[in-house]
Short mmCIF file of C-alpha atoms and ligand atoms in Angstrom, two decimals:
data_model
loop_
_atom_site.label_atom_id
_atom_site.label_comp_id
_atom_site.label_asym_id
_atom_site.label_seq_id
_atom_site.Cartn_x
_atom_site.Cartn_y
_atom_site.Cartn_z
CA MET A 1 119.32 111.56 122.10
CA THR A 2 118.17 108.08 123.17
CA HIS A 3 114.52 107.08 122.89
CA PHE A 4 113.15 104.68 125.52
CA LEU A 5 110.19 102.33 125.16
CA ALA A 6 108.70 101.35 128.54
CA ILE A 7 106.21 98.63 129.46
CA GLU A 8 103.89 98.29 132.48
CA THR A 9 101.84 95.15 133.19
CA SER A 10 102.07 94.80 136.97
CA CYS A 11 98.34 94.60 137.67
CA ASP A 12 95.32 95.28 135.45
CA GLU A 13 96.57 98.07 133.22
CA THR A 14 98.49 97.28 130.05
CA ALA A 15 100.63 100.32 129.36
CA ALA A 16 103.46 101.49 127.13
CA ALA A 17 105.23 104.82 126.89
CA VAL A 18 107.99 106.44 124.89
CA PHE A 19 110.31 109.03 126.46
CA ASN A 20 113.74 110.52 125.85
CA ASP A 21 116.85 110.54 128.00
CA ASP A 22 115.99 114.18 128.89
CA LEU A 23 112.76 112.83 130.54
CA ARG A 24 110.49 114.27 127.86
CA VAL A 25 107.47 111.93 127.50
CA LEU A 26 106.51 111.54 123.83
CA SER A 27 103.58 109.17 124.36
CA SER A 28 101.84 107.23 127.12
CA VAL A 29 99.15 104.68 126.32
CA VAL A 30 97.10 102.81 128.95
CA ALA A 31 94.61 100.02 128.18
CA SER A 32 92.47 99.35 131.23
CA GLN A 33 90.99 95.92 131.92
CA THR A 34 88.36 97.21 134.35
CA ASP A 35 85.45 95.75 132.35
CA LEU A 36 86.98 92.26 132.47
CA HIS A 37 87.36 92.24 136.26
CA ALA A 38 84.24 94.22 137.28
CA ARG A 39 81.91 91.23 137.60
CA PHE A 40 84.35 89.52 139.98
CA GLY A 41 84.62 92.63 142.19
CA GLY A 42 88.43 92.60 142.00
CA VAL A 43 91.38 91.83 139.77
CA VAL A 44 91.59 88.14 138.76
CA PRO A 45 95.32 87.48 138.22
CA GLU A 46 94.93 84.87 135.47
CA ILE A 47 92.49 87.04 133.51
CA ALA A 48 94.85 90.01 133.91
CA ALA A 49 97.81 88.05 132.53
CA ARG A 50 95.84 86.81 129.52
CA ALA A 51 94.53 90.29 128.77
CA HIS A 52 98.08 91.69 128.90
CA MET A 53 99.08 89.11 126.31
CA ARG A 54 96.29 90.30 123.99
CA ASN A 55 96.74 94.02 124.60
CA LEU A 56 100.47 94.47 124.83
CA LEU A 57 101.48 94.58 121.14
CA PRO A 58 98.64 96.94 120.10
CA VAL A 59 99.45 99.20 123.06
CA ILE A 60 103.17 99.26 122.14
CA ASP A 61 102.26 100.01 118.48
CA GLU A 62 100.04 102.88 119.56
CA ALA A 63 102.72 104.33 121.85
CA LEU A 64 105.25 104.25 118.98
CA GLN A 65 102.75 105.77 116.54
CA LYS A 66 101.87 108.59 118.92
CA ALA A 67 105.57 109.31 119.44
CA ASP A 68 106.02 109.23 115.66
CA LEU A 69 108.78 106.65 115.99
CA LYS A 70 109.52 103.14 114.80
CA LEU A 71 110.92 100.25 116.82
CA ALA A 72 114.26 100.76 115.08
CA ASP A 73 114.47 104.26 116.65
CA ILE A 74 114.32 102.83 120.18
CA GLY A 75 117.65 102.76 122.03
CA CYS A 76 116.57 101.25 125.35
CA ILE A 77 113.73 99.07 126.67
CA ALA A 78 112.41 99.64 130.21
CA VAL A 79 110.00 97.42 132.11
CA HIS A 80 108.37 97.38 135.54
CA HIS A 81 109.50 93.96 136.75
CA THR A 82 108.61 94.30 140.44
CA PRO A 83 106.35 94.28 142.49
CA GLY A 84 102.98 93.08 141.24
CA LEU A 85 101.01 90.00 140.16
CA VAL A 86 103.61 87.54 138.98
CA GLY A 87 101.72 86.28 135.90
CA ALA A 88 100.90 89.85 134.87
CA LEU A 89 104.48 91.07 135.39
CA LEU A 90 105.81 88.13 133.38
CA MET A 91 103.94 89.30 130.29
CA GLY A 92 105.67 92.69 130.31
CA VAL A 93 109.05 91.27 131.29
CA SER A 94 108.96 88.65 128.52
CA ALA A 95 107.96 91.20 125.90
CA ALA A 96 110.64 93.63 127.08
CA LYS A 97 113.36 90.98 126.98
CA ALA A 98 112.32 89.87 123.49
CA LEU A 99 112.34 93.46 122.23
CA ALA A 100 115.71 94.30 123.80
CA PHE A 101 117.23 91.11 122.36
CA ALA A 102 115.75 91.60 118.89
CA LEU A 103 116.75 95.27 118.70
CA GLY A 104 120.14 94.72 120.31
CA VAL A 105 119.55 97.52 122.85
CA PRO A 106 119.94 97.67 126.64
CA LEU A 107 117.19 96.47 128.96
CA VAL A 108 116.42 98.24 132.26
CA GLY A 109 114.29 96.74 135.05
CA VAL A 110 112.32 99.32 137.02
CA ASN A 111 110.72 99.06 140.46
CA HIS A 112 107.05 100.03 140.05
CA VAL A 113 106.81 101.55 143.56
CA ALA A 114 109.88 103.76 143.06
CA ALA A 115 108.41 104.71 139.68
CA HIS A 116 105.18 105.93 141.35
CA ILE A 117 107.30 108.45 143.30
CA PHE A 118 109.31 109.29 140.19
CA ALA A 119 106.02 110.30 138.53
CA CYS A 120 106.20 113.37 140.81
CA ARG A 121 109.67 114.19 139.46
CA LEU A 122 108.35 113.86 135.90
CA ALA A 123 105.38 116.11 136.60
CA ALA A 124 107.51 118.70 138.46
CA GLY A 125 110.00 118.98 135.61
CA ARG A 126 112.78 119.45 138.16
CA ASP A 127 114.58 117.58 140.92
CA ILE A 128 112.35 116.78 143.93
CA TYR A 129 114.78 114.62 145.93
CA PRO A 130 115.40 114.20 148.84
CA CYS A 131 111.78 113.82 149.86
CA ILE A 132 109.32 111.72 151.81
CA GLY A 133 107.55 109.39 149.40
CA LEU A 134 104.05 108.06 150.07
CA VAL A 135 102.87 105.28 147.77
CA VAL A 136 99.16 104.61 148.13
CA SER A 137 97.72 102.14 145.66
CA GLY A 138 95.68 98.97 145.44
CA GLY A 139 98.70 96.92 146.45
CA HIS A 140 100.74 99.27 148.65
CA THR A 141 100.56 101.83 151.40
CA ALA A 142 104.08 102.74 152.38
CA LEU A 143 106.25 105.68 153.39
CA PHE A 144 109.82 106.06 152.18
CA HIS A 145 112.77 108.30 152.77
CA CYS A 146 113.75 108.97 149.15
CA ALA A 147 117.35 110.23 149.14
CA SER A 148 117.45 110.08 145.34
CA PRO A 149 115.32 108.47 142.58
CA LEU A 150 117.11 105.13 143.06
CA SER A 151 117.71 105.22 146.80
CA MET A 152 114.61 104.68 148.90
CA THR A 153 114.49 103.55 152.53
CA LEU A 154 111.24 102.10 153.83
CA LEU A 155 109.98 104.08 156.85
CA GLY A 156 106.64 102.34 157.34
CA ASN A 157 104.23 100.00 155.69
CA THR A 158 100.71 98.67 156.08
CA ARG A 159 100.29 95.73 158.38
CA ASP A 160 97.35 94.36 156.42
CA ASP A 161 95.33 95.91 153.60
CA ALA A 162 96.56 98.67 151.33
CA ALA A 163 94.48 101.87 151.31
CA GLY A 164 93.28 101.23 147.73
CA GLU A 165 92.33 97.69 148.66
CA ALA A 166 90.23 99.11 151.54
CA PHE A 167 88.52 101.49 149.09
CA ASP A 168 87.77 98.54 146.80
CA LYS A 169 86.42 96.36 149.63
CA VAL A 170 84.29 99.15 151.11
CA ALA A 171 82.91 99.81 147.63
CA ALA A 172 81.90 96.14 147.48
CA ILE A 173 80.22 96.34 150.94
CA LEU A 174 78.33 99.47 149.84
CA GLY A 175 77.36 97.90 146.51
CA LEU A 176 79.23 100.55 144.53
CA GLY A 177 80.97 98.21 142.10
CA PHE A 178 84.52 98.02 140.84
CA PRO A 179 86.92 99.80 140.73
CA GLY A 180 86.06 101.00 144.19
CA GLY A 181 88.20 104.10 144.69
CA PRO A 182 86.51 106.47 142.24
CA ALA A 183 83.05 105.05 143.13
CA VAL A 184 83.55 105.61 146.88
CA GLU A 185 84.87 109.12 146.16
CA ARG A 186 81.74 109.98 144.12
CA GLU A 187 79.46 108.57 146.82
CA ALA A 188 81.39 110.34 149.59
CA ALA A 189 80.80 113.70 147.92
CA LYS A 190 77.07 113.29 148.77
CA GLY A 191 77.60 112.31 152.41
CA ASN A 192 78.62 113.64 155.80
CA PRO A 193 82.23 112.74 156.73
CA THR A 194 81.49 113.08 160.46
CA ALA A 195 78.34 110.90 160.47
CA TYR A 196 80.34 107.88 161.68
CA ARG A 197 83.51 108.01 163.77
CA PHE A 198 85.55 105.20 162.23
CA PRO A 199 88.86 103.97 163.71
CA ARG A 200 92.10 105.64 162.68
CA ALA A 201 94.74 102.98 163.36
CA PHE A 202 98.12 104.08 164.80
CA PHE A 203 96.97 107.72 164.61
CA ASP A 204 98.52 108.86 167.88
CA ASP A 205 101.30 106.33 167.64
CA ASP A 206 104.89 107.25 166.80
CA ARG A 207 105.31 104.29 164.48
CA LEU A 208 104.91 105.05 160.80
CA GLU A 209 102.63 102.10 160.22
CA PHE A 210 99.21 101.69 158.69
CA SER A 211 96.33 99.28 159.16
CA PHE A 212 93.08 99.41 157.21
CA SER A 213 91.48 96.04 157.82
CA GLY A 214 89.83 97.11 161.10
CA LEU A 215 88.41 100.17 159.37
CA LYS A 216 86.95 97.99 156.65
CA THR A 217 85.30 95.75 159.26
CA ALA A 218 83.98 98.81 161.12
CA VAL A 219 82.29 99.97 157.90
CA LEU A 220 80.80 96.50 157.42
CA TYR A 221 79.39 96.48 160.99
CA ALA A 222 78.09 100.06 160.72
CA CYS A 223 76.41 99.05 157.51
CA HIS A 224 74.81 95.72 158.44
CA GLY A 225 75.41 95.14 162.18
CA GLN A 226 77.72 92.70 163.98
CA ASN A 227 76.38 89.60 162.21
CA ALA A 228 77.02 91.16 158.84
CA LYS A 229 78.00 89.22 155.76
CA PRO A 230 79.92 91.11 153.07
CA SER A 231 77.47 89.90 150.40
CA GLN A 232 74.39 91.50 152.06
CA ALA A 233 72.29 94.00 150.06
CA PRO A 234 73.71 97.56 150.12
CA PRO A 235 72.24 100.15 152.53
CA ALA A 236 69.82 102.96 151.58
CA ASP A 237 71.22 105.93 149.67
CA ALA A 238 71.66 108.49 152.49
CA LYS A 239 73.31 105.97 154.82
CA ARG A 240 75.52 104.77 152.00
CA ALA A 241 76.78 108.27 151.25
CA ASP A 242 77.51 108.95 154.95
CA LEU A 243 79.35 105.63 155.29
CA ALA A 244 81.44 106.37 152.19
CA ALA A 245 82.24 109.92 153.37
CA SER A 246 83.13 108.82 156.92
CA PHE A 247 85.29 105.96 155.63
CA GLN A 248 87.13 108.22 153.20
CA ALA A 249 87.69 110.80 155.96
CA ALA A 250 89.28 108.14 158.18
CA VAL A 251 91.68 106.99 155.43
CA VAL A 252 92.60 110.52 154.47
CA ASP A 253 93.18 111.62 158.09
CA VAL A 254 95.54 108.71 158.72
CA LEU A 255 97.51 109.15 155.50
CA ALA A 256 97.98 112.90 156.02
CA ASN A 257 98.95 112.46 159.67
CA LYS A 258 101.57 109.78 158.91
CA CYS A 259 103.08 111.97 156.17
CA LYS A 260 103.32 114.80 158.68
CA GLN A 261 104.98 112.50 161.24
CA ALA A 262 107.43 111.19 158.60
CA MET A 263 108.50 114.72 157.68
CA LYS A 264 108.93 115.64 161.36
CA LYS A 265 110.97 112.49 162.06
CA THR A 266 113.34 112.95 159.14
CA GLY A 267 113.45 116.75 158.97
CA LEU A 268 112.51 116.57 155.29
CA THR A 269 110.12 119.26 154.06
CA ARG A 270 109.16 117.79 150.69
CA LEU A 271 106.43 115.22 150.18
CA ALA A 272 105.91 113.23 146.96
CA VAL A 273 102.77 111.12 146.63
CA GLY A 274 102.02 108.42 144.08
CA GLY A 275 99.73 105.47 143.37
CA GLY A 276 96.07 105.20 142.40
CA VAL A 277 94.64 106.51 145.69
CA SER A 278 96.49 109.80 145.18
CA ALA A 279 93.88 110.51 142.49
CA ASN A 280 91.44 111.01 145.39
CA LYS A 281 90.48 114.69 145.67
CA ALA A 282 89.77 114.59 149.42
CA LEU A 283 93.27 113.18 150.00
CA ARG A 284 94.86 115.77 147.71
CA HIS A 285 93.02 118.55 149.52
CA LYS A 286 93.97 117.29 153.00
CA LEU A 287 97.63 116.89 152.02
CA GLU A 288 97.67 120.40 150.55
CA GLU A 289 96.26 121.80 153.82
CA MET A 290 98.74 119.83 155.93
CA CYS A 291 101.75 120.85 153.79
CA ILE A 292 100.79 124.53 153.90
CA LYS A 293 100.60 124.31 157.72
CA GLN A 294 103.94 122.49 157.89
CA ASP A 295 105.56 124.85 155.39
CA ALA A 296 106.34 121.81 153.24
CA GLU A 297 106.45 121.34 149.47
CA LEU A 298 103.85 118.90 148.09
CA HIS A 299 104.15 116.97 144.85
CA ILE A 300 101.21 114.96 143.55
CA PRO A 301 101.21 114.20 139.83
CA PRO A 302 98.21 114.78 137.54
CA MET A 303 95.63 111.95 137.53
CA GLU A 304 97.04 110.09 134.53
CA LEU A 305 100.42 109.81 136.24
CA CYS A 306 98.89 108.73 139.60
CA THR A 307 97.30 105.51 138.43
CA ASP A 308 99.32 102.79 136.74
CA ASN A 309 101.12 103.91 133.59
CA ALA A 310 104.42 103.30 131.78
CA ALA A 311 105.59 106.94 131.58
CA MET A 312 106.69 106.81 135.22
CA ALA A 313 109.13 104.06 134.19
CA ALA A 314 111.22 107.03 132.99
CA LEU A 315 113.01 106.23 136.24
CA ALA A 316 114.88 103.89 133.87
CA VAL A 317 116.76 106.91 132.53
CA GLU A 318 118.48 107.26 135.92
CA LYS A 319 119.61 103.64 135.82
CA TRP A 320 120.62 103.91 132.16
CA LYS A 321 122.84 106.91 132.98
CA LEU A 322 124.61 104.77 135.58
CA GLY A 323 124.90 101.79 133.21
CA GLN A 324 122.63 99.70 135.48
CA PHE A 325 121.30 97.41 132.77
CA ALA A 326 119.45 94.14 133.27
CA THR A 327 120.53 90.91 131.64
CA LEU A 328 118.18 88.60 129.77
CA ASP A 329 117.59 86.60 132.94
CA LEU A 330 115.66 89.52 134.44
CA ASP A 331 112.75 87.97 136.31
CA ALA A 332 109.31 89.08 137.43
CA GLU A 333 109.56 89.61 141.19
CA PRO A 334 106.11 89.75 142.80
CA ASN A 335 107.18 90.79 146.28
CA PHE A 336 107.51 94.29 147.57
CA ILE A 337 111.08 95.66 148.11
O1 LIG B 1 98.39 102.51 141.42
P1 LIG B 1 97.17 101.78 140.96
O2 LIG B 1 96.56 102.21 139.64
O3 LIG B 1 97.45 100.24 140.85
C1 LIG B 1 98.20 99.54 141.80
O4 LIG B 1 99.46 99.53 141.64
O5 LIG B 1 97.57 99.02 142.75
O6 LIG B 1 96.08 101.89 142.14
C2 LIG B 1 94.82 101.31 142.04
C3 LIG B 1 94.06 101.58 143.32
C4 LIG B 1 92.72 100.87 143.40
O7 LIG B 1 92.59 100.24 144.66
C5 LIG B 1 91.69 101.99 143.25
O8 LIG B 1 90.47 101.74 143.90
C6 LIG B 1 92.44 103.15 143.87
O9 LIG B 1 93.77 102.99 143.45
N1 LIG B 1 91.92 104.44 143.39
C7 LIG B 1 91.33 105.35 144.20
C8 LIG B 1 90.90 106.40 143.36
N2 LIG B 1 91.25 106.10 142.07
C9 LIG B 1 91.88 104.89 142.12
N3 LIG B 1 91.11 105.36 145.53
C10 LIG B 1 90.48 106.43 146.05
N4 LIG B 1 90.01 107.46 145.32
C11 LIG B 1 90.22 107.50 143.97
N5 LIG B 1 89.75 108.52 143.25
ZN1 LIG B 2 100.73 101.08 140.86
#
């Protein structure tokens, strides 16, 4: 039995997890930096990197303690090394390299986006490949043909903002604070999703592409008029709830429709969804409805595996089995794919 220690620092969560080569997760610890970034209305890369430096060793200690293991029991180090904020990624990558070198154990670099899909495999407790993978987070909105855990072909991507980024920006327009996703979801629950008919980009288009920046602007104009400035005071409560609900409905409609199109195009009947936005209950509900209608199998992990965490880096086990180890020149790679 080999014990893995995994590290995640791609954005604003410092996380560590311990799992075994049979994919049993023994511990998963996440230290959020939300409070540090809230007053800026978004993640400040330099602040994120510095906070990772402070938080990483205590988070690793806690993950080991919870797993009832010591560093000497660890047989492999895994780290999300791509994609993400380069300074933030570097913190995790440097720590992982130092640990692997000091312990004399293999190092495995893991793609954070592939790991979001692998979170579905972890939660399912059985093979879920081949499947369509939808990654919807603060940094990504993309559809993949996932032939296996390590073989993903990009089917479509966002042309501008990611869905989570749109949630965060709309939250700022509506004066709902940061992080935006959960705040918009709470506000939307009080509103009417058909009050405003917001644009649904590429909806009737064959292409598996997304665009959310026009939607964000439409919310801004509906909120404050055509001469709007994003920093204007938020609207009154009832209007705010309707705007949040109508915005959320537009995002959810588009995401569900593109997943349906991707399954039709590829003939695949399994959908795996990952990333922070998949914590959204309206999205989960819509995808459930769509998959029942399409006679498809839906996999969305529990909340703690949707948002950033290190347990999903258990994808490293697949690489480890194939002997796909990283060398000590493993680098942080900020770009997607
Ligand atoms: O996967 P994640 O934790 O980090 C990235 O890799 O980006 O995703 C964070 C994103 C943020 O934009 C956040 O607003 C969004 O996920 N999010 C949500 C919800 N919870 C988090 N969006 C909509 N509804 C939610 N409940
Ligand atoms: Zn993520």
